[in-house]
CSV table of N, CA and C in Angstrom, one decimal:
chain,number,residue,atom,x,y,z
A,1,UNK,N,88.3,-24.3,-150.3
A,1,UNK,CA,88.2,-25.7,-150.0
A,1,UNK,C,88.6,-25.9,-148.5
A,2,UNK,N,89.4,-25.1,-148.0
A,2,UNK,CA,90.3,-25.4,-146.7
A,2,UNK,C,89.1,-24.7,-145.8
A,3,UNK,N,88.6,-23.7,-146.1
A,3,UNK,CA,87.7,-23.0,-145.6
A,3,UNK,C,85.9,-24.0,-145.2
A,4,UNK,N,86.1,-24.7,-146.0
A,4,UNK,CA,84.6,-25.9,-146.0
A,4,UNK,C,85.3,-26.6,-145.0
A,5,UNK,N,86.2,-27.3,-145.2
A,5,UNK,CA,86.6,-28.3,-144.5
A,5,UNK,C,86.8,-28.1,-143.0
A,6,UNK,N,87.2,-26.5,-142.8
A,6,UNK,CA,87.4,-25.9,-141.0
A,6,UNK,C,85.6,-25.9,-140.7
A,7,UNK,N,84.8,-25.6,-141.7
A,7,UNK,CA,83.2,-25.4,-141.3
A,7,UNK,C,82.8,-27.0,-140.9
A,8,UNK,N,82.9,-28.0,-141.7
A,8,UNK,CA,82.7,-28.8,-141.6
A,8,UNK,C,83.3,-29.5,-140.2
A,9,UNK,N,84.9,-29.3,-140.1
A,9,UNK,CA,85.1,-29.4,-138.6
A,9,UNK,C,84.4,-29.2,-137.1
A,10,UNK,N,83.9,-27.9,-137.9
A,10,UNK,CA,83.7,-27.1,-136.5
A,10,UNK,C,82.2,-27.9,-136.4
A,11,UNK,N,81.3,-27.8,-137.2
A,11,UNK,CA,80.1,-28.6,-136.9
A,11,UNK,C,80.2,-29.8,-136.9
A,12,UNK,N,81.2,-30.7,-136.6
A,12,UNK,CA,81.2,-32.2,-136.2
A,12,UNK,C,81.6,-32.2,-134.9
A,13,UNK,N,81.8,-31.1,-134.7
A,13,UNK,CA,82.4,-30.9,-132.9
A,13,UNK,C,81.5,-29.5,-132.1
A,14,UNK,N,80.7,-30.0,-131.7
A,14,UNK,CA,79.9,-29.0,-131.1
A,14,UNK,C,79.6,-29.5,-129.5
A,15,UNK,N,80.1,-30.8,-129.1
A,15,UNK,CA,80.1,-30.9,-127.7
A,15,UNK,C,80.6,-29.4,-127.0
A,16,UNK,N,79.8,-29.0,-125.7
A,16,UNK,CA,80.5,-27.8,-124.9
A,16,UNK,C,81.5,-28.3,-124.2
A,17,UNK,N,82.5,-27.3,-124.1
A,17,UNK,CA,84.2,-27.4,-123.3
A,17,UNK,C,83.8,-26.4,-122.6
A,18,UNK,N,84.6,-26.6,-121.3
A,18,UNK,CA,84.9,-25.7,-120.3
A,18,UNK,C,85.9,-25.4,-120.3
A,19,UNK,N,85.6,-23.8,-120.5
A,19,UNK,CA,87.5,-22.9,-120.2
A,19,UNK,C,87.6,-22.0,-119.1
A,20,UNK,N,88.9,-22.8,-118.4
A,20,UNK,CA,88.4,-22.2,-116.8
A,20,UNK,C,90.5,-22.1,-117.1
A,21,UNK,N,90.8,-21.3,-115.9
A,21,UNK,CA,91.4,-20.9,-115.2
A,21,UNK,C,91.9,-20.7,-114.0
A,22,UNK,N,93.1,-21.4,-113.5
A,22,UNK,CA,92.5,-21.8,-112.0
A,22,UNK,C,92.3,-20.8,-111.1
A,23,UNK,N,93.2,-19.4,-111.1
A,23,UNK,CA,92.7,-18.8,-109.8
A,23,UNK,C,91.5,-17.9,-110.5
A,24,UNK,N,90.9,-17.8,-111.7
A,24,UNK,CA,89.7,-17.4,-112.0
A,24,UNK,C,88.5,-18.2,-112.3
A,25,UNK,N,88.7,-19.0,-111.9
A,25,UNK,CA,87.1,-20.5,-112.3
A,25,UNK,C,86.8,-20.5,-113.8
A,26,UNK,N,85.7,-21.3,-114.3
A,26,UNK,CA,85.0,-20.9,-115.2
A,26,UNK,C,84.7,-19.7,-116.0
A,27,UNK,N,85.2,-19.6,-117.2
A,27,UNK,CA,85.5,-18.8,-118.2
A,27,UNK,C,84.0,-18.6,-118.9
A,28,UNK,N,84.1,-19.6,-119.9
A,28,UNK,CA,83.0,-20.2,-121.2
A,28,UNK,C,83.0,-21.1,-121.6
A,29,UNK,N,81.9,-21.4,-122.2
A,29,UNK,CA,81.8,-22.6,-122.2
A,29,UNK,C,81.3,-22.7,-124.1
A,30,UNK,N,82.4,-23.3,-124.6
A,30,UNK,CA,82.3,-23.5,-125.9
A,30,UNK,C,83.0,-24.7,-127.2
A,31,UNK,N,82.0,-24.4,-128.1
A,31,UNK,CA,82.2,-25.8,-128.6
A,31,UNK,C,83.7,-26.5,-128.8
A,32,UNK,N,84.0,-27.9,-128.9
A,32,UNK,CA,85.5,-28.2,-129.4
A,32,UNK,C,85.9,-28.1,-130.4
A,33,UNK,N,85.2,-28.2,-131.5
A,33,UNK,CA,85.6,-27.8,-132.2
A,33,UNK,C,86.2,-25.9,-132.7
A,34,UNK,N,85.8,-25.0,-132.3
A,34,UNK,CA,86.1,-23.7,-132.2
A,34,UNK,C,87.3,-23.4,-131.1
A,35,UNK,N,87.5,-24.3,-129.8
A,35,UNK,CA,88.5,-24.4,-129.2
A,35,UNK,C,89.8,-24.8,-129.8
A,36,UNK,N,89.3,-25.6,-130.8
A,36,UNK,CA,90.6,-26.9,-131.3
A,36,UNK,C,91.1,-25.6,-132.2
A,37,UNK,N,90.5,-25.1,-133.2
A,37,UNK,CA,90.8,-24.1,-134.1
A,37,UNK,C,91.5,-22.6,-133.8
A,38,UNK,N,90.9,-22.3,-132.6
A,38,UNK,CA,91.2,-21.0,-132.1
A,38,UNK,C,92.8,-21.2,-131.3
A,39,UNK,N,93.0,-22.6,-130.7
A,39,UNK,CA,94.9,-23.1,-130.2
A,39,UNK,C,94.9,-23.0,-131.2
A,40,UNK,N,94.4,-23.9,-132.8
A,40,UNK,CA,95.9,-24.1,-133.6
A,40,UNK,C,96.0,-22.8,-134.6
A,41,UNK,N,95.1,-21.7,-134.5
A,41,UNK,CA,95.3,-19.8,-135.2
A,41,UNK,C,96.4,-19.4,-134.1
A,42,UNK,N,96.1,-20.0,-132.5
A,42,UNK,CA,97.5,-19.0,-132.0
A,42,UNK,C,98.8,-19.7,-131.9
A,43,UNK,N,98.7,-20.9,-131.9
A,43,UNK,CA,100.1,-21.7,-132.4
A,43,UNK,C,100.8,-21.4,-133.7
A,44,UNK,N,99.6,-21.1,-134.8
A,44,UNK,CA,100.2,-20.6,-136.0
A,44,UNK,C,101.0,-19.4,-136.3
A,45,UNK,N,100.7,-18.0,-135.1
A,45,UNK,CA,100.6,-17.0,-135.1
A,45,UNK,C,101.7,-17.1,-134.0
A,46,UNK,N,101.8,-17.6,-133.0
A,46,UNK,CA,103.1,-17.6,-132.3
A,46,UNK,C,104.1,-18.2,-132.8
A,47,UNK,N,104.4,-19.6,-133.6
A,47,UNK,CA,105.4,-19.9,-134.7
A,47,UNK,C,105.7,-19.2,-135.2
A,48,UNK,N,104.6,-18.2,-136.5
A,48,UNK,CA,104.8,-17.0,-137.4
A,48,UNK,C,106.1,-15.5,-136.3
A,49,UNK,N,105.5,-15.2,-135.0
A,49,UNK,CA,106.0,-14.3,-134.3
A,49,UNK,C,107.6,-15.0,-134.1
A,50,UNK,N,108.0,-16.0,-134.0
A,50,UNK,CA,109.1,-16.4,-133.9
A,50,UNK,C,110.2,-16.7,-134.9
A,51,UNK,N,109.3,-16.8,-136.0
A,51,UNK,CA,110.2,-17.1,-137.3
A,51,UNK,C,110.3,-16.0,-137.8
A,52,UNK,N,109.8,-14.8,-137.6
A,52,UNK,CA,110.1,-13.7,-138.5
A,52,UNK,C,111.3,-12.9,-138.6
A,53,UNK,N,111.6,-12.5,-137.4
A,53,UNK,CA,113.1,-12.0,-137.4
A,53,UNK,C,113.9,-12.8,-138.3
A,54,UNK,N,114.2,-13.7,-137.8
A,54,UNK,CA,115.0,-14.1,-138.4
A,54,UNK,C,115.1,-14.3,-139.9
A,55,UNK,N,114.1,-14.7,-140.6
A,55,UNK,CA,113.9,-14.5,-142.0
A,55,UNK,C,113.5,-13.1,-142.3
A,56,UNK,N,113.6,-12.1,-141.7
A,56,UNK,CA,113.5,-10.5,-142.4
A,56,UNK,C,115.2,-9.9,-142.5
A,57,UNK,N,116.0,-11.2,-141.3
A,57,UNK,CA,117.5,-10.9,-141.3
A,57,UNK,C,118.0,-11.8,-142.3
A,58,UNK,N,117.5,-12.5,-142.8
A,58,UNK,CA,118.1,-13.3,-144.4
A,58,UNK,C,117.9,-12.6,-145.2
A,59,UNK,N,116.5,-12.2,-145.0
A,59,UNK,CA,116.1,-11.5,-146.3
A,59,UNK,C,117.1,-10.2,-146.7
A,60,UNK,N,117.1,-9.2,-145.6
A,60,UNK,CA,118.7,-8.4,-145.7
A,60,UNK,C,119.9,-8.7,-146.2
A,61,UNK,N,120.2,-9.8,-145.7
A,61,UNK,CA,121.3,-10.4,-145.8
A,61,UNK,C,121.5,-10.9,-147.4
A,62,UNK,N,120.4,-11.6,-147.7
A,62,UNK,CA,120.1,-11.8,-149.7
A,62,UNK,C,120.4,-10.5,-150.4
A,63,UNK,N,119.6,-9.6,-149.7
A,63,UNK,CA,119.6,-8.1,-150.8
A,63,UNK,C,120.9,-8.0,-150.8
A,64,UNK,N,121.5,-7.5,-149.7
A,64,UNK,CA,122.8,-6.8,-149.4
A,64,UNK,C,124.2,-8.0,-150.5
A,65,UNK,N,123.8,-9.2,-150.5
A,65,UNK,CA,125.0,-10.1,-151.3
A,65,UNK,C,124.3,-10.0,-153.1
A,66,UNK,N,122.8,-9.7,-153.1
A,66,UNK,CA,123.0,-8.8,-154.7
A,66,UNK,C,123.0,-8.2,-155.1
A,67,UNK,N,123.1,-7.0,-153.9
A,67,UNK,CA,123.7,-5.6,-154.3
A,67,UNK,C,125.3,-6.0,-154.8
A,68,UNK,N,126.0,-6.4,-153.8
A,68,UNK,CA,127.2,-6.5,-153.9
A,68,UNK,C,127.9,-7.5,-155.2
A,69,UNK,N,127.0,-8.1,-155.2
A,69,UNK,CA,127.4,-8.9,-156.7
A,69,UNK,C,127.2,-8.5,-157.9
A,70,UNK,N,125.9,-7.2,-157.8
A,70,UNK,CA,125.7,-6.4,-159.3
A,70,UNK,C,127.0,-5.5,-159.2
A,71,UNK,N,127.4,-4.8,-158.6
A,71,UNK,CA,128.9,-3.9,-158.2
A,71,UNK,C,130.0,-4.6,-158.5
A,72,UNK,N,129.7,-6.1,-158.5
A,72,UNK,CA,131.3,-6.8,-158.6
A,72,UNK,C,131.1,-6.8,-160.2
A,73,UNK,N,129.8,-7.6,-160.8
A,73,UNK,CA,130.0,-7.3,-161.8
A,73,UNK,C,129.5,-6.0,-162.8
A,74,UNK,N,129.6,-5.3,-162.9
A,74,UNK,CA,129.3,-3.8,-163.4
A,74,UNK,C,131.1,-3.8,-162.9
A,75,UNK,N,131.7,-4.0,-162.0
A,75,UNK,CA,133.1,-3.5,-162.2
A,75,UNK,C,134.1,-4.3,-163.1
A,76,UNK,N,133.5,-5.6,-163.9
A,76,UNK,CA,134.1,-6.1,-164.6
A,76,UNK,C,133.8,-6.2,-165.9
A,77,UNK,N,132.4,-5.6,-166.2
A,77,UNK,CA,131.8,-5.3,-167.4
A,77,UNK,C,132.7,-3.8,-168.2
A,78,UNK,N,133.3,-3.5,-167.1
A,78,UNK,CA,134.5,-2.3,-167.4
A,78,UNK,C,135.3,-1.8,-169.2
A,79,UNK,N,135.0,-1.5,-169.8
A,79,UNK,CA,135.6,-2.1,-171.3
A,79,UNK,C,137.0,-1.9,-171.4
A,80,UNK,N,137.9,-2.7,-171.5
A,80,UNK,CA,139.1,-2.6,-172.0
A,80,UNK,C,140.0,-2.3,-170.5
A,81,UNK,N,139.4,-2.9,-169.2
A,81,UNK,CA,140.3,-2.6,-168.4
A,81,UNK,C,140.7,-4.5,-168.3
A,82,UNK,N,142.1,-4.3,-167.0
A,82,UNK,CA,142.3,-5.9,-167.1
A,82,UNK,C,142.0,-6.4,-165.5
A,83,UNK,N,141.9,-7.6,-165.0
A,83,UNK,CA,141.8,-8.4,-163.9
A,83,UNK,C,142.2,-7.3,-162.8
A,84,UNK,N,143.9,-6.9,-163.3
A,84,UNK,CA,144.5,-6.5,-162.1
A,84,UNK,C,144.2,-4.7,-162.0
A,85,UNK,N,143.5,-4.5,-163.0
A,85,UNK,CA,143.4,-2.9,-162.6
A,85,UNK,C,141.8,-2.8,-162.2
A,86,UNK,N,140.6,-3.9,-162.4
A,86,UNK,CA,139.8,-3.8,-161.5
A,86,UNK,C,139.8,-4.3,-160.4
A,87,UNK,N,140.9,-4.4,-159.7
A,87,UNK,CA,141.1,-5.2,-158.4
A,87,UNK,C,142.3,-4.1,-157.7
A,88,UNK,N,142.2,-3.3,-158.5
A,88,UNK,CA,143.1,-2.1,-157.2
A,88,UNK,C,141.9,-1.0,-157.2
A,89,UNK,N,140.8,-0.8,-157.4
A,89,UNK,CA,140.2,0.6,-158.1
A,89,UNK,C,138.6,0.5,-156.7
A,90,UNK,N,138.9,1.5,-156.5
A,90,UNK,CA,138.4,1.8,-155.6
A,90,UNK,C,136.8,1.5,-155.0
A,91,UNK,N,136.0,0.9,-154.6
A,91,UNK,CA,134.7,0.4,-154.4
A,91,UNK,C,134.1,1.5,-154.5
């Protein structure tokens, strides 16, 4: 669907644009619509480049607090020990 609707974009915008550069002049010359789409894939893709660290560092950060929470509990599923002797016993 999203896919018809960028086609249909792009052929309601076929006026030619000029892509120039100032100390290199004239580039190409192409439609607006393909211009409009081709900024908002690298706006998407430089957002994407920016946000990723940081959510691959949560994402660690998630794993590492349910590792740590299966260990807390696996150390209290313990049979027949009490509060205070899983809380001296060694990680």
């Amino acid at each position: 669907m999203i896919i018809v609707l960028l086609v249909i974009f792009m052929l309601s915008n076929r006026d030619p644009m000029e892509i120039s550069y100032w100390p290199l002049g004239p580039l190409a010359q192409l439609p607006v619509g393909v211009v409009v789409l081709v900024v908002l894939a690298l706006g998407f893709l430089l957002g994407l480049a920016f946000h990723l660290p940081s959510r691959l560092a949560a994402k660690r950060r998630a794993k590492r607090a349910e590792k740590r929470n299966a260990e807390l509990e696996a150390r209290l599923s313990v049979p027949g020990a009490t509060p205070a002797q899983i809380g001296t016993q060694a990680p």
